Amino acid sequence: LLIASLPKAPGIYLREENFDIIVRNGTIIDGTGEKRYIADVGIKNGVIKEIGNLSRASANTILDVPNLVISPGFIDIHTHTDLGILQNPKGESKIHQGITTEIGGQCGGSFAPISETEFQKNEKNYKENYDLTLKGQSFADHLDMMRDWKFSVNQANMVGLGTIRELIVGMDDRPATNTEMEMMKKEIHVALNGGAVGISSGLEYTPGSFANTEELIELSKSMPQGINKLYATHMRNEDDTGEEAVAEAIRIARESGARLELSHLKASGKSNWYKAEALLNMMDKAVAEGIEVHADRYTYVAYHTGLANLFPLWARDGGKNDFIDRLKDTSNYDTLKMYSEKKVSNLDGEWNGVVISGINNDELSSFKGKSVQQIANEINMEPFDTSVKLLVESEGRVSMVGFGMSEGSTEKILSHPRVMIASDASAHAPYPPMNKNIAHPRAYGTFPRAIAKYVKERKLVSLEEMIKKMTLMPAQKIGIKDRGEIAIGKRADITIFNYDTIKDKATFIDSAQYPEGIPHVIVNGKLVIKNGEHTGALPGDVITV
């Protein structure tokens, strides 16, 4: 990192004040995209109090960081930690990346609102497995519960339209009635008033996939004026009909007035890799029209989803029990096989490009980390039949990594000025219960990889621009006014890294590896990572807007 010629912020702070923390002699990249400079940062009561030459000031803790970058804490705009932060309050795989804030409730799925029956199931699960007592069925109840706990990484959450549809309409593939529409709108209002930072949809998942465009427009339109009106969408398709899916998302934003976020934007499948530029052009045209559109993307060429997503939507209609029954019904065999094998043929490696990361059956746990092709060879069965076997014997709960994207299309998307960085992952750790399933490496390495691979190695964008994609841009998109920037008066969420050594270490074979080159992370003015080690501090806030 070339810093020798950088200006030192002028002025010497002369007041006799004792700061909580002074970060000295660092290279500040403030999150705005503006040029870096050298200065000290004084932190007191969880806030950035001074920036400049603090050589005469005192502090309880002084971090001398010459040749290191002082950045705003990274904001992970699309995550799936949700209530998992209660299981893993240290949030290790996130905080070690420099992530200080997560935005959960994505892809149409949130922890609330839920029915009494679902709440009782969750309550029993959390009590038996984690000795945690859950509270209430509403969004506000869940946020109140989170405020009663302590954790390392700030948490904000959207409300999922799929979760609301399941509560009101159920798991069936049918239009919502007028009465049900009014009930869903009411639930949106209650959640947003209860602390949700926006709404999300998951249109490749049940039951969110059963909502038609008009339903989504009406629900998005119902968001009250004067609030964030943020609509984040896992689009209806990310491969063969990706352009149609982007067009639908833009139409929803246009007709509802929502602020659109295209979640984990991609052109998946070998035959679709060329479409990345067209998808970005569609976004640009919508912006020129006056629609606010952004996107986010993780820094890997493989996605992470459920194995059930290799099967058609009609097979999943009604929920997992009906899905399993259809898998067992031999009259469906040829139709299901044709659909799945066509989908898999577009992956890089075909069935070798489908790797099992988690499975709800301890007797099959040895298959985790292996491709469906490897498992098929091992048990002497055809790959499609193997996938059906895994789903049937695990009640449909099998997660997979799919190698669907190209490096070229990934770089096009990541370099676009309206695309932010997001992990699309939960918080993990390399010990129980967080290591039950094999994490996608994005859970441990997304943000360091953005710098190490796409700034240092590939030179897609400047370091200042990449930091902006990870800090101020997501803060502004979510509506978080007091974070995402190194500036006086902002909350002291700060990530300090070594540009020369920062790198991700997680791989698809061995993902549970923390990155290198991030010695210090501060959350709300408290050191959570110091000299590369977790201090045990749990200063995270529940964020609402």
PDB file of C-alpha atoms in Angstrom, residues 77-292:
ATOM      1  CA  ILE A  77     -26.262  -6.225   3.163  1.00  0.00           C
ATOM      2  CA  HIS A  78     -27.534  -9.751   2.437  1.00  0.00           C
ATOM      3  CA  THR A  79     -27.113 -12.406   5.124  1.00  0.00           C
ATOM      4  CA  HIS A  80     -28.944 -15.349   6.626  1.00  0.00           C
ATOM      5  CA  THR A  81     -27.766 -15.344  10.233  1.00  0.00           C
ATOM      6  CA  ASP A  82     -31.109 -14.121  11.637  1.00  0.00           C
ATOM      7  CA  LEU A  83     -31.792 -15.880  14.971  1.00  0.00           C
ATOM      8  CA  GLY A  84     -28.573 -17.842  14.453  1.00  0.00           C
ATOM      9  CA  ILE A  85     -26.801 -14.964  16.185  1.00  0.00           C
ATOM     10  CA  LEU A  86     -28.334 -16.278  19.422  1.00  0.00           C
ATOM     11  CA  GLN A  87     -26.679 -19.650  18.827  1.00  0.00           C
ATOM     12  CA  ASN A  88     -23.374 -18.029  17.930  1.00  0.00           C
ATOM     13  CA  PRO A  89     -23.279 -14.602  19.621  1.00  0.00           C
ATOM     14  CA  LYS A  90     -19.612 -14.030  18.772  1.00  0.00           C
ATOM     15  CA  GLY A  91     -20.453 -14.189  15.054  1.00  0.00           C
ATOM     16  CA  GLU A  92     -16.914 -15.382  14.355  1.00  0.00           C
ATOM     17  CA  SER A  93     -16.985 -15.984  10.619  1.00  0.00           C
ATOM     18  CA  LYS A  94     -18.414 -12.499  10.120  1.00  0.00           C
ATOM     19  CA  ILE A  95     -16.444 -10.408  12.615  1.00  0.00           C
ATOM     20  CA  HIS A  96     -13.124 -11.961  11.531  1.00  0.00           C
ATOM     21  CA  GLN A  97     -13.909 -10.681   8.003  1.00  0.00           C
ATOM     22  CA  GLY A  98     -14.322  -7.160   9.346  1.00  0.00           C
ATOM     23  CA  ILE A  99     -18.130  -7.305   9.126  1.00  0.00           C
ATOM     24  CA  THR A 100     -19.656  -5.186  11.879  1.00  0.00           C
ATOM     25  CA  THR A 101     -23.299  -5.139  10.705  1.00  0.00           C
ATOM     26  CA  GLU A 102     -25.488  -7.819   9.121  1.00  0.00           C
ATOM     27  CA  ILE A 103     -28.813  -7.354   7.314  1.00  0.00           C
ATOM     28  CA  GLY A 104     -30.879 -10.536   7.677  1.00  0.00           C
ATOM     29  CA  GLY A 105     -34.409 -11.599   6.780  1.00  0.00           C
ATOM     30  CA  GLN A 106     -33.486 -12.108   3.135  1.00  0.00           C
ATOM     31  CA  CYS A 107     -34.835 -14.204   0.247  1.00  0.00           C
ATOM     32  CA  GLY A 108     -38.382 -13.903   1.543  1.00  0.00           C
ATOM     33  CA  GLY A 109     -37.624 -15.670   4.826  1.00  0.00           C
ATOM     34  CA  SER A 110     -37.567 -13.997   8.242  1.00  0.00           C
ATOM     35  CA  PHE A 111     -37.860 -15.147  11.851  1.00  0.00           C
ATOM     36  CA  ALA A 112     -41.323 -13.550  12.142  1.00  0.00           C
ATOM     37  CA  PRO A 113     -44.272 -13.208  11.882  1.00  0.00           C
ATOM     38  CA  ILE A 114     -45.090 -16.848  12.493  1.00  0.00           C
ATOM     39  CA  SER A 115     -48.045 -18.903  13.659  1.00  0.00           C
ATOM     40  CA  GLU A 116     -48.439 -20.263  17.158  1.00  0.00           C
ATOM     41  CA  THR A 117     -47.688 -23.764  15.825  1.00  0.00           C
ATOM     42  CA  GLU A 118     -44.455 -22.650  14.148  1.00  0.00           C
ATOM     43  CA  PHE A 119     -43.447 -20.668  17.208  1.00  0.00           C
ATOM     44  CA  GLN A 120     -43.880 -23.732  19.417  1.00  0.00           C
ATOM     45  CA  LYS A 121     -41.706 -25.797  17.039  1.00  0.00           C
ATOM     46  CA  ASN A 122     -38.987 -23.150  17.064  1.00  0.00           C
ATOM     47  CA  GLU A 123     -39.277 -22.700  20.811  1.00  0.00           C
ATOM     48  CA  LYS A 124     -38.805 -26.435  21.383  1.00  0.00           C
ATOM     49  CA  ASN A 125     -35.855 -26.594  18.965  1.00  0.00           C
ATOM     50  CA  TYR A 126     -34.010 -23.657  20.514  1.00  0.00           C
ATOM     51  CA  LYS A 127     -34.618 -24.871  24.058  1.00  0.00           C
ATOM     52  CA  GLU A 128     -33.517 -28.459  23.413  1.00  0.00           C
ATOM     53  CA  ASN A 129     -30.552 -27.713  21.169  1.00  0.00           C
ATOM     54  CA  TYR A 130     -29.274 -24.361  22.417  1.00  0.00           C
ATOM     55  CA  ASP A 131     -30.885 -23.865  25.852  1.00  0.00           C
ATOM     56  CA  LEU A 132     -32.414 -20.630  24.577  1.00  0.00           C
ATOM     57  CA  THR A 133     -35.924 -19.395  25.353  1.00  0.00           C
ATOM     58  CA  LEU A 134     -37.629 -17.687  22.423  1.00  0.00           C
ATOM     59  CA  LYS A 135     -40.137 -14.896  22.851  1.00  0.00           C
ATOM     60  CA  GLY A 136     -43.294 -14.088  20.903  1.00  0.00           C
ATOM     61  CA  GLN A 137     -44.541 -14.523  17.351  1.00  0.00           C
ATOM     62  CA  SER A 138     -44.298 -10.965  16.040  1.00  0.00           C
ATOM     63  CA  PHE A 139     -41.356  -9.166  14.473  1.00  0.00           C
ATOM     64  CA  ALA A 140     -41.209  -6.671  17.351  1.00  0.00           C
ATOM     65  CA  ASP A 141     -41.235  -9.550  19.886  1.00  0.00           C
ATOM     66  CA  HIS A 142     -38.247 -11.138  18.200  1.00  0.00           C
ATOM     67  CA  LEU A 143     -36.291  -7.879  18.080  1.00  0.00           C
ATOM     68  CA  ASP A 144     -37.065  -7.299  21.774  1.00  0.00           C
ATOM     69  CA  MET A 145     -35.762 -10.787  22.473  1.00  0.00           C
ATOM     70  CA  MET A 146     -32.574 -10.043  20.549  1.00  0.00           C
ATOM     71  CA  ARG A 147     -32.088  -6.845  22.541  1.00  0.00           C
ATOM     72  CA  ASP A 148     -32.135  -8.958  25.707  1.00  0.00           C
ATOM     73  CA  TRP A 149     -29.132 -10.921  24.416  1.00  0.00           C
ATOM     74  CA  LYS A 150     -25.581  -9.829  23.643  1.00  0.00           C
ATOM     75  CA  PHE A 151     -23.661 -10.423  20.427  1.00  0.00           C
ATOM     76  CA  SER A 152     -20.613  -9.103  18.600  1.00  0.00           C
ATOM     77  CA  VAL A 153     -22.050  -7.989  15.255  1.00  0.00           C
ATOM     78  CA  ASN A 154     -24.846  -5.423  14.827  1.00  0.00           C
ATOM     79  CA  GLN A 155     -28.064  -6.967  13.517  1.00  0.00           C
ATOM     80  CA  ALA A 156     -30.784  -5.495  11.291  1.00  0.00           C
ATOM     81  CA  ASN A 157     -33.526  -7.567   9.680  1.00  0.00           C
ATOM     82  CA  MET A 158     -36.012  -7.362   6.835  1.00  0.00           C
ATOM     83  CA  VAL A 159     -39.389  -9.071   6.910  1.00  0.00           C
ATOM     84  CA  GLY A 160     -39.866 -11.896   4.420  1.00  0.00           C
ATOM     85  CA  LEU A 161     -42.874 -11.907   2.098  1.00  0.00           C
ATOM     86  CA  GLY A 162     -42.568 -15.693   1.889  1.00  0.00           C
ATOM     87  CA  THR A 163     -42.847 -15.924   5.664  1.00  0.00           C
ATOM     88  CA  ILE A 164     -45.910 -13.666   5.608  1.00  0.00           C
ATOM     89  CA  ARG A 165     -47.478 -15.658   2.754  1.00  0.00           C
ATOM     90  CA  GLU A 166     -46.955 -18.918   4.628  1.00  0.00           C
ATOM     91  CA  LEU A 167     -48.631 -17.427   7.700  1.00  0.00           C
ATOM     92  CA  ILE A 168     -51.661 -16.068   5.819  1.00  0.00           C
ATOM     93  CA  VAL A 169     -52.075 -18.158   2.645  1.00  0.00           C
ATOM     94  CA  GLY A 170     -50.164 -21.335   3.492  1.00  0.00           C
ATOM     95  CA  MET A 171     -47.913 -23.426   1.269  1.00  0.00           C
ATOM     96  CA  ASP A 172     -50.309 -23.874  -1.670  1.00  0.00           C
ATOM     97  CA  ASP A 173     -49.737 -22.627  -5.205  1.00  0.00           C
ATOM     98  CA  ARG A 174     -52.713 -20.309  -5.612  1.00  0.00           C
ATOM     99  CA  PRO A 175     -53.436 -16.580  -5.729  1.00  0.00           C
ATOM    100  CA  ALA A 176     -54.119 -14.816  -2.460  1.00  0.00           C
ATOM    101  CA  THR A 177     -57.729 -13.782  -1.943  1.00  0.00           C
ATOM    102  CA  ASN A 178     -58.641 -10.135  -1.412  1.00  0.00           C
ATOM    103  CA  THR A 179     -59.053 -10.803   2.290  1.00  0.00           C
ATOM    104  CA  GLU A 180     -55.658 -12.523   2.457  1.00  0.00           C
ATOM    105  CA  MET A 181     -54.038  -9.619   0.609  1.00  0.00           C
ATOM    106  CA  GLU A 182     -55.336  -7.190   3.219  1.00  0.00           C
ATOM    107  CA  MET A 183     -54.096  -9.473   5.996  1.00  0.00           C
ATOM    108  CA  MET A 184     -50.612  -9.666   4.410  1.00  0.00           C
ATOM    109  CA  LYS A 185     -50.491  -5.880   4.027  1.00  0.00           C
ATOM    110  CA  LYS A 186     -51.353  -5.548   7.699  1.00  0.00           C
ATOM    111  CA  GLU A 187     -48.523  -7.905   8.639  1.00  0.00           C
ATOM    112  CA  ILE A 188     -46.098  -5.821   6.548  1.00  0.00           C
ATOM    113  CA  HIS A 189     -47.175  -2.661   8.384  1.00  0.00           C
ATOM    114  CA  VAL A 190     -46.850  -4.354  11.776  1.00  0.00           C
ATOM    115  CA  ALA A 191     -43.356  -5.676  10.960  1.00  0.00           C
ATOM    116  CA  LEU A 192     -42.091  -2.371   9.567  1.00  0.00           C
ATOM    117  CA  ASN A 193     -43.465  -0.505  12.571  1.00  0.00           C
ATOM    118  CA  GLY A 194     -41.895  -3.183  14.758  1.00  0.00           C
ATOM    119  CA  GLY A 195     -38.379  -2.603  13.419  1.00  0.00           C
ATOM    120  CA  ALA A 196     -38.018  -4.350  10.046  1.00  0.00           C
ATOM    121  CA  VAL A 197     -35.799  -2.335   7.665  1.00  0.00           C
ATOM    122  CA  GLY A 198     -37.658  -3.409   4.507  1.00  0.00           C
ATOM    123  CA  ILE A 199     -39.327  -6.367   2.806  1.00  0.00           C
ATOM    124  CA  SER A 200     -37.719  -9.241   0.914  1.00  0.00           C
ATOM    125  CA  SER A 201     -38.943 -11.882  -1.504  1.00  0.00           C
ATOM    126  CA  GLY A 202     -37.612 -15.298  -2.449  1.00  0.00           C
ATOM    127  CA  LEU A 203     -39.235 -16.144  -5.769  1.00  0.00           C
ATOM    128  CA  GLU A 204     -37.394 -19.430  -6.346  1.00  0.00           C
ATOM    129  CA  TYR A 205     -38.531 -20.794  -2.990  1.00  0.00           C
ATOM    130  CA  THR A 206     -41.884 -22.011  -1.722  1.00  0.00           C
ATOM    131  CA  PRO A 207     -44.224 -20.410  -0.887  1.00  0.00           C
ATOM    132  CA  GLY A 208     -42.786 -17.102  -2.114  1.00  0.00           C
ATOM    133  CA  SER A 209     -42.637 -18.462  -5.650  1.00  0.00           C
ATOM    134  CA  PHE A 210     -46.426 -18.781  -5.678  1.00  0.00           C
ATOM    135  CA  ALA A 211     -46.903 -15.012  -5.484  1.00  0.00           C
ATOM    136  CA  ASN A 212     -47.567 -13.475  -8.893  1.00  0.00           C
ATOM    137  CA  THR A 213     -46.214 -10.112 -10.019  1.00  0.00           C
ATOM    138  CA  GLU A 214     -49.420  -8.227  -9.235  1.00  0.00           C
ATOM    139  CA  GLU A 215     -49.397  -9.546  -5.659  1.00  0.00           C
ATOM    140  CA  LEU A 216     -45.810  -8.401  -5.184  1.00  0.00           C
ATOM    141  CA  ILE A 217     -46.583  -4.955  -6.611  1.00  0.00           C
ATOM    142  CA  GLU A 218     -49.528  -4.512  -4.252  1.00  0.00           C
ATOM    143  CA  LEU A 219     -47.578  -5.693  -1.209  1.00  0.00           C
ATOM    144  CA  SER A 220     -44.625  -3.454  -2.066  1.00  0.00           C
ATOM    145  CA  LYS A 221     -46.956  -0.524  -2.697  1.00  0.00           C
ATOM    146  CA  SER A 222     -48.484  -1.033   0.746  1.00  0.00           C
ATOM    147  CA  MET A 223     -45.263  -0.056   2.536  1.00  0.00           C
ATOM    148  CA  PRO A 224     -46.168   3.190   4.343  1.00  0.00           C
ATOM    149  CA  GLN A 225     -44.835   6.492   3.079  1.00  0.00           C
ATOM    150  CA  GLY A 226     -42.067   8.019   5.145  1.00  0.00           C
ATOM    151  CA  ILE A 227     -40.288   4.710   5.753  1.00  0.00           C
ATOM    152  CA  ASN A 228     -37.508   3.008   3.897  1.00  0.00           C
ATOM    153  CA  LYS A 229     -39.713   1.339   1.210  1.00  0.00           C
ATOM    154  CA  LEU A 230     -36.885  -1.107   0.479  1.00  0.00           C
ATOM    155  CA  TYR A 231     -37.724  -4.218  -1.557  1.00  0.00           C
ATOM    156  CA  ALA A 232     -34.936  -6.803  -1.844  1.00  0.00           C
ATOM    157  CA  THR A 233     -35.584  -9.781  -4.101  1.00  0.00           C
ATOM    158  CA  HIS A 234     -34.124 -13.173  -4.773  1.00  0.00           C
ATOM    159  CA  MET A 235     -35.553 -13.065  -8.269  1.00  0.00           C
ATOM    160  CA  ARG A 236     -37.826 -15.589  -9.902  1.00  0.00           C
ATOM    161  CA  ASN A 237     -34.981 -17.043 -11.946  1.00  0.00           C
ATOM    162  CA  GLU A 238     -31.208 -16.623 -12.031  1.00  0.00           C
ATOM    163  CA  ASP A 239     -30.382 -18.734 -15.055  1.00  0.00           C
ATOM    164  CA  ASP A 240     -32.365 -19.345 -18.259  1.00  0.00           C
ATOM    165  CA  THR A 241     -34.952 -16.593 -17.738  1.00  0.00           C
ATOM    166  CA  GLY A 242     -32.810 -14.188 -15.735  1.00  0.00           C
ATOM    167  CA  GLU A 243     -33.623 -11.237 -18.003  1.00  0.00           C
ATOM    168  CA  GLU A 244     -37.350 -11.788 -17.523  1.00  0.00           C
ATOM    169  CA  ALA A 245     -36.773 -11.992 -13.763  1.00  0.00           C
ATOM    170  CA  VAL A 246     -34.895  -8.661 -13.697  1.00  0.00           C
ATOM    171  CA  ALA A 247     -37.668  -7.118 -15.805  1.00  0.00           C
ATOM    172  CA  GLU A 248     -40.256  -8.327 -13.292  1.00  0.00           C
ATOM    173  CA  ALA A 249     -38.278  -6.911 -10.353  1.00  0.00           C
ATOM    174  CA  ILE A 250     -37.946  -3.541 -12.087  1.00  0.00           C
ATOM    175  CA  ARG A 251     -41.661  -3.527 -12.903  1.00  0.00           C
ATOM    176  CA  ILE A 252     -42.473  -4.159  -9.237  1.00  0.00           C
ATOM    177  CA  ALA A 253     -40.281  -1.199  -8.240  1.00  0.00           C
ATOM    178  CA  ARG A 254     -41.667   1.038 -10.981  1.00  0.00           C
ATOM    179  CA  GLU A 255     -45.329   0.401 -10.152  1.00  0.00           C
ATOM    180  CA  SER A 256     -44.971   0.329  -6.368  1.00  0.00           C
ATOM    181  CA  GLY A 257     -42.424   3.093  -5.805  1.00  0.00           C
ATOM    182  CA  ALA A 258     -40.182   0.693  -3.909  1.00  0.00           C
ATOM    183  CA  ARG A 259     -36.403   1.064  -3.706  1.00  0.00           C
ATOM    184  CA  LEU A 260     -35.127  -2.093  -5.398  1.00  0.00           C
ATOM    185  CA  GLU A 261     -32.243  -4.330  -4.335  1.00  0.00           C
ATOM    186  CA  LEU A 262     -31.444  -7.257  -6.649  1.00  0.00           C
ATOM    187  CA  SER A 263     -30.105  -9.929  -4.330  1.00  0.00           C
ATOM    188  CA  HIS A 264     -26.939 -11.883  -5.270  1.00  0.00           C
ATOM    189  CA  LEU A 265     -27.229 -10.868  -8.924  1.00  0.00           C
ATOM    190  CA  LYS A 266     -25.876 -13.558 -11.236  1.00  0.00           C
ATOM    191  CA  ALA A 267     -26.077 -15.172 -14.668  1.00  0.00           C
ATOM    192  CA  SER A 268     -26.065 -18.819 -13.671  1.00  0.00           C
ATOM    193  CA  GLY A 269     -25.508 -21.740 -16.008  1.00  0.00           C
ATOM    194  CA  LYS A 270     -22.974 -22.072 -18.794  1.00  0.00           C
ATOM    195  CA  SER A 271     -25.471 -21.131 -21.493  1.00  0.00           C
ATOM    196  CA  ASN A 272     -26.297 -17.893 -19.638  1.00  0.00           C
ATOM    197  CA  TRP A 273     -22.882 -16.533 -18.699  1.00  0.00           C
ATOM    198  CA  TYR A 274     -22.993 -14.048 -21.576  1.00  0.00           C
ATOM    199  CA  LYS A 275     -26.133 -12.435 -20.117  1.00  0.00           C
ATOM    200  CA  ALA A 276     -24.408 -10.615 -17.251  1.00  0.00           C
ATOM    201  CA  GLU A 277     -23.893  -7.468 -19.299  1.00  0.00           C
ATOM    202  CA  ALA A 278     -27.540  -7.441 -20.410  1.00  0.00           C
ATOM    203  CA  LEU A 279     -28.736  -7.727 -16.808  1.00  0.00           C
ATOM    204  CA  LEU A 280     -26.562  -4.775 -15.803  1.00  0.00           C
ATOM    205  CA  ASN A 281     -27.777  -2.756 -18.784  1.00  0.00           C
ATOM    206  CA  MET A 282     -31.368  -3.362 -17.676  1.00  0.00           C
ATOM    207  CA  MET A 283     -30.483  -2.022 -14.252  1.00  0.00           C
ATOM    208  CA  ASP A 284     -28.816   1.058 -15.784  1.00  0.00           C
ATOM    209  CA  LYS A 285     -31.859   1.805 -17.966  1.00  0.00           C
ATOM    210  CA  ALA A 286     -34.153   1.573 -14.949  1.00  0.00           C
ATOM    211  CA  VAL A 287     -31.919   3.998 -13.029  1.00  0.00           C
ATOM    212  CA  ALA A 288     -31.995   6.399 -15.995  1.00  0.00           C
ATOM    213  CA  GLU A 289     -35.783   6.172 -15.830  1.00  0.00           C
ATOM    214  CA  GLY A 290     -35.653   7.371 -12.231  1.00  0.00           C
ATOM    215  CA  ILE A 291     -36.061   4.031 -10.428  1.00  0.00           C
ATOM    216  CA  GLU A 292     -33.662   3.402  -7.562  1.00  0.00           C
TER     217      GLU A 292
END
